[in-house]
Every structure is written in structure tokens, then in C-alpha cells.
Coordinates of C-alpha atoms in Angstrom, one line a residue:
X26 CA -19.8 20.0 3.5
X27 CA -22.4 17.3 2.9
X28 CA -22.7 15.1 5.9
X29 CA -21.2 11.9 4.4
X30 CA -18.2 13.9 2.9
X31 CA -17.7 15.7 6.1
X32 CA -17.5 12.3 7.9
X33 CA -15.2 10.9 5.3
X34 CA -12.8 13.9 5.6
X35 CA -13.0 13.6 9.4
X36 CA -12.1 9.9 9.1
X37 CA -9.1 10.7 6.9
X38 CA -7.8 13.2 9.4
X39 CA -8.3 10.7 12.2
X40 CA -6.3 8.2 10.3
X41 CA -3.5 10.8 10.1
X42 CA -3.6 11.2 13.9
X43 CA -3.6 7.4 14.4
X44 CA -0.6 7.1 12.1
X45 CA 1.3 9.5 14.4
X46 CA 0.4 7.4 17.4
X47 CA 1.4 4.1 15.7
X48 CA 4.8 5.7 14.8
X49 CA 5.3 6.7 18.5
X50 CA 4.5 3.1 19.4
X51 CA 6.8 1.8 16.7
X52 CA 4.0 -0.3 15.3
X53 CA 5.4 -0.2 11.8
X54 CA 3.2 -3.0 10.3
X55 CA -0.1 -1.3 11.5
X56 CA 1.3 2.0 10.2
X57 CA 1.9 0.6 6.8
X58 CA -1.5 -0.9 6.6
X59 CA -3.3 2.2 7.8
X60 CA -1.3 4.4 5.4
X61 CA -2.4 2.2 2.5
X62 CA -6.0 2.5 3.7
X63 CA -5.7 6.3 4.1
X64 CA -4.3 6.6 0.6
X65 CA -7.3 4.8 -0.8
X66 CA -9.7 7.0 1.2
X67 CA -7.9 10.1 -0.1
X68 CA -8.2 8.9 -3.7
X69 CA -11.9 8.2 -3.1
X70 CA -12.4 11.6 -1.4
X71 CA -10.8 13.5 -4.2
X72 CA -12.5 11.5 -7.0
X73 CA -15.3 14.0 -6.4
X74 CA -14.5 17.8 -6.7
X75 CA -14.4 19.6 -3.4
X76 CA -17.2 22.2 -3.1
X77 CA -16.0 25.8 -3.1
X78 CA -17.3 26.4 0.5
X79 CA -15.3 23.4 1.7
X80 CA -12.0 24.4 0.2
X81 CA -10.7 26.2 3.3
X82 CA -11.4 23.2 5.6
X83 CA -9.9 20.7 3.2
X84 CA -6.8 22.9 2.7
X85 CA -6.4 23.1 6.4
X86 CA -6.6 19.4 6.7
X87 CA -4.1 18.9 3.9
X88 CA -1.6 21.1 5.6
X89 CA -2.1 19.1 8.8
X90 CA -1.5 15.9 6.9
X91 CA 1.6 17.2 5.2
X92 CA 3.0 18.4 8.6
X93 CA 2.2 15.1 10.2
X94 CA 3.6 13.1 7.3
X95 CA 6.9 15.1 7.6
X96 CA 7.1 14.3 11.3
X97 CA 6.5 10.6 10.6
X98 CA 9.2 10.6 7.9
X99 CA 11.7 12.2 10.3
X100 CA 10.8 9.7 13.0
X101 CA 11.1 6.8 10.6
X102 CA 14.4 8.0 9.3
X103 CA 15.8 8.2 12.9
X104 CA 14.5 4.7 13.6
X105 CA 16.1 3.4 10.4
X106 CA 19.4 5.0 11.4
X107 CA 19.3 3.5 14.8
X108 CA 18.6 0.0 13.4
X109 CA 21.4 0.5 10.9
X110 CA 23.8 1.5 13.7
X111 CA 22.8 -1.6 15.7
X112 CA 23.4 -3.9 12.6
X113 CA 26.8 -2.4 12.2
X114 CA 27.6 -3.1 15.8
X115 CA 26.5 -6.7 15.4
X116 CA 28.6 -7.0 12.2
X117 CA 31.7 -5.6 14.0
X118 CA 31.1 -8.0 16.8
X119 CA 30.9 -11.0 14.5
X120 CA 34.2 -9.9 12.8
X121 CA 35.9 -9.7 16.2
X122 CA 34.6 -13.2 17.2
X123 CA 35.7 -14.6 13.8
X124 CA 39.1 -13.0 14.1
X125 CA 39.5 -14.4 17.6
X126 CA 38.4 -17.9 16.5
X127 CA 40.7 -17.8 13.5
X128 CA 43.8 -17.1 15.6
X129 CA 42.9 -19.3 18.6
X130 CA 42.0 -22.5 16.7

């Protein structure tokens, strides 16, 4: 790869690794911002055709990103379910308190 493109690709892959760490830290806002930035970098990178000799390296990186993105999606889905379960518990608790107050007033 040409040096600037090689660095650009390396930065995109590093963003992918950072997204994984942000997910582990449950830093959702930073994750969202970095994902938006990574998307822009990917659009910019692929606005120029990939050289034939670079196809293997780029393909490997894409596979890494897809695998990482799938793990991020799974983690986010688990977190979303956990939050949903907590909200349901809060809602049930409120209903119990309301019922108690209704019958004891």
C-alpha cells in the first residue's frame, strides 16, 4: 500500500479495536461518536479503488471489522436486555407501591 493509505487503513482498524474497548467499558456515547467517525473514514478510504496488491490485506481487515462489529452488536443487545429488565422491575415496583397507597389511604 502507499504509505498514507496504509496509515489510513491502520487507523480504521485501530478505531475498530477502540470501539471494542469502549463497549467493554460501557462508554456508549464515545462508542457512537467513534463509530460515526470510523464510518466516514471507511467512506473516504473506499472512495479510491484498492490496489490489487492490497486486496488481501484489506479483505483481512474487513473480516476483522465484521467479526468485531458482530461481537459489539451482541454485547449491546445483552446490555439493552439488562436495562429493559431493570426498567420492568422498576415499573413493577411502582405498581406495587401504587396499589399499596391506593388501599391504605
